[in-house]
PDB file of C-alpha atoms in Angstrom:
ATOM      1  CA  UNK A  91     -15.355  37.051 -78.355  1.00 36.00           C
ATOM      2  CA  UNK A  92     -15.419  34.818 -75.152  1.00 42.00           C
ATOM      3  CA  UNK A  93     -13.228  33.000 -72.945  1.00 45.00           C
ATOM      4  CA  UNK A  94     -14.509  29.550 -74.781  1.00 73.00           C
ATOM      5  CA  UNK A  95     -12.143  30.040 -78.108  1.00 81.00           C
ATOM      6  CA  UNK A  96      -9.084  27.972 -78.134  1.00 89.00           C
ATOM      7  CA  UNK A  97      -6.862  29.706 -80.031  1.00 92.00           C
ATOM      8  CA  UNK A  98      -5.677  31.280 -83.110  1.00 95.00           C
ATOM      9  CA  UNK A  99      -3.161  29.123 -85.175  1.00 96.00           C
ATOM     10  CA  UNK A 100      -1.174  30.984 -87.966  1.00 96.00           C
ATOM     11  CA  UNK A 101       0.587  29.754 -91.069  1.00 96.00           C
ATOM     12  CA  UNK A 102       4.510  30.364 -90.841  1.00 94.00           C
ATOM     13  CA  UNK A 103       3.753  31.875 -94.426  1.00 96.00           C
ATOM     14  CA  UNK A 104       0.380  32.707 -95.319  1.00 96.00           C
ATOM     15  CA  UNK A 105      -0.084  31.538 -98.735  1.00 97.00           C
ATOM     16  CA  UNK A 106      -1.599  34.100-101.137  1.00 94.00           C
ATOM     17  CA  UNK A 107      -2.025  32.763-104.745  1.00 97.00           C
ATOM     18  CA  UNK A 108      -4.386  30.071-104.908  1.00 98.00           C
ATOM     19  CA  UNK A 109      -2.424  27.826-107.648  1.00 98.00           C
ATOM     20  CA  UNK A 110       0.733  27.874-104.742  1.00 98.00           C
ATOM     21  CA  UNK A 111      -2.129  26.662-102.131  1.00 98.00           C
ATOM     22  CA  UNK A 112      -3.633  24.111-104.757  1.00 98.00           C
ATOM     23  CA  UNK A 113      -0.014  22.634-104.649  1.00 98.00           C
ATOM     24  CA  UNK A 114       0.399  22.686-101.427  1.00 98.00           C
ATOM     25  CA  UNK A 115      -2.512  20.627-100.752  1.00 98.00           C
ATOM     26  CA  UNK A 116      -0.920  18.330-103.784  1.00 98.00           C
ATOM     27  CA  UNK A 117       2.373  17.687-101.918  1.00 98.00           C
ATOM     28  CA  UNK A 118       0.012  17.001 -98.440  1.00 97.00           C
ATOM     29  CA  UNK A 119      -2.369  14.705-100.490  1.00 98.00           C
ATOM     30  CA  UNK A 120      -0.438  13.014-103.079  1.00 94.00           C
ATOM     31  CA  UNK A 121      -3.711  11.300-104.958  1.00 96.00           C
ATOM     32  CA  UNK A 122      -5.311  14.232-105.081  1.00 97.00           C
ATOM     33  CA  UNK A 123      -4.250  15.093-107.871  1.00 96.00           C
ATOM     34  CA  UNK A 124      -4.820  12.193-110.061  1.00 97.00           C
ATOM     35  CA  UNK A 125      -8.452  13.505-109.475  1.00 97.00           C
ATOM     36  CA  UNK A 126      -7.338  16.772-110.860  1.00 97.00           C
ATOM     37  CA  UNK A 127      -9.455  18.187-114.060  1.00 97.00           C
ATOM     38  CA  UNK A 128      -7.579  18.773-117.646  1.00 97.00           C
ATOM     39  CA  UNK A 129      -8.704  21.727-117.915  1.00 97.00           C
ATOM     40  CA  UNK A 130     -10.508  23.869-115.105  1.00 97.00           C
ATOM     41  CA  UNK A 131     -14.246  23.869-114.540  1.00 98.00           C
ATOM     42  CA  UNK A 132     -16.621  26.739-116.151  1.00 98.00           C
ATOM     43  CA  UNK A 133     -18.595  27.908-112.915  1.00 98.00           C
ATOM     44  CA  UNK A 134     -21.190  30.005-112.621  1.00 98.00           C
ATOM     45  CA  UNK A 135     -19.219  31.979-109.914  1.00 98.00           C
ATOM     46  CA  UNK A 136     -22.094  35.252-110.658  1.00 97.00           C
ATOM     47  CA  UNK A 137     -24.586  32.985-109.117  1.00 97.00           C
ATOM     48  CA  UNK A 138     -23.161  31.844-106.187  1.00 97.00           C
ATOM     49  CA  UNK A 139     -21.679  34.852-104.917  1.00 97.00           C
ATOM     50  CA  UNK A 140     -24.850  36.886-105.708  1.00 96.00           C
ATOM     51  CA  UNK A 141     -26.588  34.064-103.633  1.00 95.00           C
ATOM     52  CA  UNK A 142     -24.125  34.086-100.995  1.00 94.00           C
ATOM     53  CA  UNK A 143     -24.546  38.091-101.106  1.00 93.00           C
ATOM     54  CA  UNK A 144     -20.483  37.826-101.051  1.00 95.00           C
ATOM     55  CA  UNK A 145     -17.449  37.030-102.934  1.00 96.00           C
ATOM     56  CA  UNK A 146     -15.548  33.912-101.526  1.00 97.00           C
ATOM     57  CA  UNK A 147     -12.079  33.533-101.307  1.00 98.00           C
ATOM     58  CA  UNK A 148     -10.014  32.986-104.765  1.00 98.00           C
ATOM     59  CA  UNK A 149      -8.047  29.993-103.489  1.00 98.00           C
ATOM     60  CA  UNK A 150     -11.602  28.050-102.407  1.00 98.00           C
ATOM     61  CA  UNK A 151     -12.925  29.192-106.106  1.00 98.00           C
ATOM     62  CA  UNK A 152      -9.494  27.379-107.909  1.00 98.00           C
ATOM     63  CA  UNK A 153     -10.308  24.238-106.206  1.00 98.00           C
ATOM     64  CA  UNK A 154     -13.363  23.979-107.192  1.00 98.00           C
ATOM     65  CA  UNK A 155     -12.188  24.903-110.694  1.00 98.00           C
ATOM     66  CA  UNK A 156      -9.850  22.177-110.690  1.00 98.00           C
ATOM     67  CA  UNK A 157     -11.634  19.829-108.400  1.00 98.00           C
ATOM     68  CA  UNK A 158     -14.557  17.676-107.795  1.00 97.00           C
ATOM     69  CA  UNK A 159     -15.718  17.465-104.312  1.00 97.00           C
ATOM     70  CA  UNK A 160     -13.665  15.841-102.166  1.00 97.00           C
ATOM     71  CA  UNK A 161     -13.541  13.790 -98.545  1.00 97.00           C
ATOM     72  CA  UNK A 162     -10.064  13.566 -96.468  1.00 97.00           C
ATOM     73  CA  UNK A 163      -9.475  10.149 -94.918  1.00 93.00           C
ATOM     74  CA  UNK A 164     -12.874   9.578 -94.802  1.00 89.00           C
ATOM     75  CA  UNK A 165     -13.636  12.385 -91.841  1.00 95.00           C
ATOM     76  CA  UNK A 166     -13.659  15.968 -93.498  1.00 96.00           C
ATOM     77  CA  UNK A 167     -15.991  16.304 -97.264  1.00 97.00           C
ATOM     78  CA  UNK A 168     -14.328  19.559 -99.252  1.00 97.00           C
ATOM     79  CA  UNK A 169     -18.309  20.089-100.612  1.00 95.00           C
ATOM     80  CA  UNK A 170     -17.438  22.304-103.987  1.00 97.00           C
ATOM     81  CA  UNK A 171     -20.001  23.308-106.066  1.00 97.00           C
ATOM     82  CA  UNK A 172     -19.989  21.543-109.632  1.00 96.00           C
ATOM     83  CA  UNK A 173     -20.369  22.933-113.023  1.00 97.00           C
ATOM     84  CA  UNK A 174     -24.124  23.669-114.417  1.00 96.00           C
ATOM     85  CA  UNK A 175     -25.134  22.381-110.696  1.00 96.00           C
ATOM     86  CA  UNK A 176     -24.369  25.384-108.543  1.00 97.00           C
ATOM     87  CA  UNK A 177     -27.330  26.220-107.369  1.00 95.00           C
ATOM     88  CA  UNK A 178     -27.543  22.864-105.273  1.00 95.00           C
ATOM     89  CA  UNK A 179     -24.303  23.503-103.676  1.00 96.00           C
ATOM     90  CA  UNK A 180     -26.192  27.014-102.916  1.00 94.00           C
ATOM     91  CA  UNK A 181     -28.955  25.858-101.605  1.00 94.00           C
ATOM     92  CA  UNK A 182     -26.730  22.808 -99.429  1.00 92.00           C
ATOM     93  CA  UNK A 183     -24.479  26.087 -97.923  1.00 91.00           C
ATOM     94  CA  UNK A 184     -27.899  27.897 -97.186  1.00 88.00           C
ATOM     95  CA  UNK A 185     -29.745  24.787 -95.868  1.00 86.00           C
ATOM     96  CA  UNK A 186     -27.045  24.494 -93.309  1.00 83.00           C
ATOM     97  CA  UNK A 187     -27.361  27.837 -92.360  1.00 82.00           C
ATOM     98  CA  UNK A 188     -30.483  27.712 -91.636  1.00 77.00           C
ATOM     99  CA  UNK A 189     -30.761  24.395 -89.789  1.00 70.00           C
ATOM    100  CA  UNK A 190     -27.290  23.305 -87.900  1.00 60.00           C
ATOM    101  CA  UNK A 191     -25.437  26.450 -87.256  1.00 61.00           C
ATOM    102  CA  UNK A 192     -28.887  28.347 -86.364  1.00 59.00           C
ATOM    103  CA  UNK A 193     -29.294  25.701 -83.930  1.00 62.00           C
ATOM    104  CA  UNK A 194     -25.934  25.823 -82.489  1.00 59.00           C
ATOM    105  CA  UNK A 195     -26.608  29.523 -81.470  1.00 57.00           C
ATOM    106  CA  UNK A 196     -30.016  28.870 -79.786  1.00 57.00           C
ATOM    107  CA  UNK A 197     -28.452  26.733 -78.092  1.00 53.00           C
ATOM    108  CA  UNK A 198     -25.810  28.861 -76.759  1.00 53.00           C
ATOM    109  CA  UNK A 199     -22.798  27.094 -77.888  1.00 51.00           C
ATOM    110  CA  UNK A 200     -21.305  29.936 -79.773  1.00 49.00           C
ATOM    111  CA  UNK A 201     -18.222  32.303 -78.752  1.00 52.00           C
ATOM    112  CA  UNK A 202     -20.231  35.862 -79.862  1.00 61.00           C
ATOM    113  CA  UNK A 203     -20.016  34.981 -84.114  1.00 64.00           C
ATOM    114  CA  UNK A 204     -23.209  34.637 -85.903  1.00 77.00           C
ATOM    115  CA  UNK A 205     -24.085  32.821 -88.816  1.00 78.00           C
ATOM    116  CA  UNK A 206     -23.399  34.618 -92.425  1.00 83.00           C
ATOM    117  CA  UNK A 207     -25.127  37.148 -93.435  1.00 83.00           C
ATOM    118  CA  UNK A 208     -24.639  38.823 -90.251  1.00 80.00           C
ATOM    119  CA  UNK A 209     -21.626  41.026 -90.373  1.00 81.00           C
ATOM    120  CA  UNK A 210     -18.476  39.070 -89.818  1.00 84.00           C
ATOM    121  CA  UNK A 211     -20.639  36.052 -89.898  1.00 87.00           C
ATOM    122  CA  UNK A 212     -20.006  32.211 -89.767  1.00 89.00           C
ATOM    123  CA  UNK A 213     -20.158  30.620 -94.117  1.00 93.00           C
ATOM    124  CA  UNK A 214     -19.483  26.768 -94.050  1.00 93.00           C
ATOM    125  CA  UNK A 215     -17.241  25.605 -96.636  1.00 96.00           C
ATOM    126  CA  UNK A 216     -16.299  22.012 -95.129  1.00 96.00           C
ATOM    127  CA  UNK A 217     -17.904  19.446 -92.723  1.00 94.00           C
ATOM    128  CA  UNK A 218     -16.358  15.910 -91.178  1.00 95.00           C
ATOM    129  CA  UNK A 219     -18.784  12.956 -91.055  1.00 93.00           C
ATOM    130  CA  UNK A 220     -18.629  13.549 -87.668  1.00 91.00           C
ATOM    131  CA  UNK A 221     -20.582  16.795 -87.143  1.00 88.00           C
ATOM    132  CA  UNK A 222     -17.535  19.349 -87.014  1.00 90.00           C
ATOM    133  CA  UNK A 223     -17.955  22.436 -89.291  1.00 91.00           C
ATOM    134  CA  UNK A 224     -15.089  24.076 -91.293  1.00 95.00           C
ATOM    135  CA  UNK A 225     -16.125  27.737 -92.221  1.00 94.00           C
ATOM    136  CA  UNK A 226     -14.996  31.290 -93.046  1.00 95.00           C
ATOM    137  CA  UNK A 227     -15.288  34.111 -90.653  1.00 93.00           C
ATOM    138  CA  UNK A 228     -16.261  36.523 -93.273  1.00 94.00           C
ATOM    139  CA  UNK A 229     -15.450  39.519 -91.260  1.00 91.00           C
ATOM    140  CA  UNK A 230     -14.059  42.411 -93.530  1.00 89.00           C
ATOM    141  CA  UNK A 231     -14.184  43.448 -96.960  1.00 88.00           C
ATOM    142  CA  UNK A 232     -11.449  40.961 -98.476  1.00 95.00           C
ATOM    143  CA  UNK A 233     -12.840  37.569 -98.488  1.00 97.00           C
ATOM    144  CA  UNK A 234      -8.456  36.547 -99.090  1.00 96.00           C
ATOM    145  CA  UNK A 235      -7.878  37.437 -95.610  1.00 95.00           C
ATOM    146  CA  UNK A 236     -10.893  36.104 -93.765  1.00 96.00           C
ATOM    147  CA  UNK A 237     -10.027  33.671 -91.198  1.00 95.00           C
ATOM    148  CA  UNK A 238     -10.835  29.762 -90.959  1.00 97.00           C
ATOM    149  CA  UNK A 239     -12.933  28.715 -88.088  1.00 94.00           C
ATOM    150  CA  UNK A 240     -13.167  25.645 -87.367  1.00 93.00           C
ATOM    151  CA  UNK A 241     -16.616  24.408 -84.610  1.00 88.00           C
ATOM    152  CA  UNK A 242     -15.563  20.746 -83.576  1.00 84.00           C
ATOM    153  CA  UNK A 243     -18.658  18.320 -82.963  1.00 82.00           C
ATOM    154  CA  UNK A 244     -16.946  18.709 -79.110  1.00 78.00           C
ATOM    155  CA  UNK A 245     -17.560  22.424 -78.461  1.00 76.00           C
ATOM    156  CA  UNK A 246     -14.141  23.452 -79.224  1.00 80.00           C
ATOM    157  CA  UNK A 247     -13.566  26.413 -81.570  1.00 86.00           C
ATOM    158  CA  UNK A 248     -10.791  27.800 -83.257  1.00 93.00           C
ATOM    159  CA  UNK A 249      -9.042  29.707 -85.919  1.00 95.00           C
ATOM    160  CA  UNK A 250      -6.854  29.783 -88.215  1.00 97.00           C
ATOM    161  CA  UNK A 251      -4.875  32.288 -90.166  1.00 97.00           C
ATOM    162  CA  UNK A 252      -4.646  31.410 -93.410  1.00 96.00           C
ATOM    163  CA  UNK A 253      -6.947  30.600 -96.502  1.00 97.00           C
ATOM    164  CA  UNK A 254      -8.877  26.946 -96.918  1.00 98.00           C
ATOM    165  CA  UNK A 255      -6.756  25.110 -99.092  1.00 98.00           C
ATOM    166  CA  UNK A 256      -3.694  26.244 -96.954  1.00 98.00           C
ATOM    167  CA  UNK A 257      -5.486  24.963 -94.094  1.00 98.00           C
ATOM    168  CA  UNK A 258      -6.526  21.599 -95.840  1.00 98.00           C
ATOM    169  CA  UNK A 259      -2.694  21.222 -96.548  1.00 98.00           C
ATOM    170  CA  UNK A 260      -1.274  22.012 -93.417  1.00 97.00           C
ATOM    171  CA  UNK A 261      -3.892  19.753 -91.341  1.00 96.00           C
ATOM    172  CA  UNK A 262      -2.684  17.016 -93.480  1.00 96.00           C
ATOM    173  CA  UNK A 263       0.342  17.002 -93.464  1.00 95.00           C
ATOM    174  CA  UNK A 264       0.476  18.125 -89.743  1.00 93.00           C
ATOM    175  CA  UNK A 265       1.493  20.977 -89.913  1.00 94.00           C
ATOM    176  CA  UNK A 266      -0.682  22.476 -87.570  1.00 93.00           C
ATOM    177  CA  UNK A 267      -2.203  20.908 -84.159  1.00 92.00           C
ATOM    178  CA  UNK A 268      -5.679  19.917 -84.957  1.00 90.00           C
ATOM    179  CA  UNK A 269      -7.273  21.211 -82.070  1.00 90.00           C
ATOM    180  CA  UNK A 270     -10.289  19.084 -81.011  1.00 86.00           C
ATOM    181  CA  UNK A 271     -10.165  17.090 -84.012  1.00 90.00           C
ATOM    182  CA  UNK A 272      -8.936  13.519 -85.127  1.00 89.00           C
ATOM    183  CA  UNK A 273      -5.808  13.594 -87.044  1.00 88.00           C
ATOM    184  CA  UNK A 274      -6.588  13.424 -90.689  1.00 91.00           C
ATOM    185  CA  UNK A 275      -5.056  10.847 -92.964  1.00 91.00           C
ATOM    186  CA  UNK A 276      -4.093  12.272 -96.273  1.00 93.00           C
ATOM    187  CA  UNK A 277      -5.681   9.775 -97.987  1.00 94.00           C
ATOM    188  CA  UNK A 278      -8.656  11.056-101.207  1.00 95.00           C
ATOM    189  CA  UNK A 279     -11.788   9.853-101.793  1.00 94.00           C
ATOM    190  CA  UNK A 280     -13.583  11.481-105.014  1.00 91.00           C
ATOM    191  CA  UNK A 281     -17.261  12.042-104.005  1.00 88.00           C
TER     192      UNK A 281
END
């Protein structure tokens, strides 16, 4: 890695079990979770992951379970793939790997990561309406300990030490300096 990261930011206590990060987020969002499913979502997890060509992380997979996509104060869409309509969520995830975060690299704007499927590479999970990119640094074998990375629209990238839905909670209830980025009001909007 280069001089142009910002930083790492860690969680005081990294959150392992998905259901404690889901309610996490809860207590940082409090209408989320009138948007909350009965009953979790069938998904066709096989698909995506053999897609993907990797297993995502179990906390990301028990939002989507339990949630429909999702935007944060109107700046950051949680895009999560919906049930019998995976494979456009697929083909969304590869669509941006191919076109913005390929273009981000031939441009030189990168700190040394790559785009997924590249070892260790770049997999979007998030986006603000503003052009900054939430995704997983997918380096290692464990997809639970990969790191956030977040590429503001500004040049500025960072991570964070934790899973997504910790890092959704703790960015909203400010926990955590948002480096580069707008603060973001708590406030749901089901998309």
């Amino acid at each position: 890695m280069t001089d142009d990261l910002i930083g790492t930011q860690a969680p005081m206590h990294r959150i392992t079990e998905p259901e404690e990060a889901i309610a996490a987020l809860e207590r940082a969002v409090p209408g989320l979770a009138e948007y909350r499913r009965s009953e979790p979502a069938v998904l066709n997890w096989a698909l995506l992951e053999h897609g993907l060509e990797t297993a995502l992380p179990a906390d990301y997979k028990r939002l989507a379970e339990w949630y429909p996509t999702f935007a944060l104060g109107d700046f950051l869409l949680v895009g999560l793939p919906a049930p019998g309509k995976e494979h456009y969520w697929l083909r969304g995830i590869r669509d941006d790997l191919e076109g913005v975060i390929h273009a981000w690299w031939e441009a030189d704007m990168s700190i040394g990561l790559r785009p997924h499927p590249a070892t260790g590479g770049l997999l979007p999970w998030a986006e603000s309406n503003e052009g900054d990119k939430f995704l997983w640094s997918t380096t290692g074998d464990n997809p639970q300990q990969w790191l956030v990375t977040i590429a503001s629209r500004n040049g500025g990238w960072w991570h964070y030490e934790g899973g997504a839905v910790q890092f959704l909670a703790e960015l909203c209830d400010s926990t955590l300096e948002p480096w580069a980025l707008p603060p973001v009001d708590p406030e749901v909007t089901p998309c």
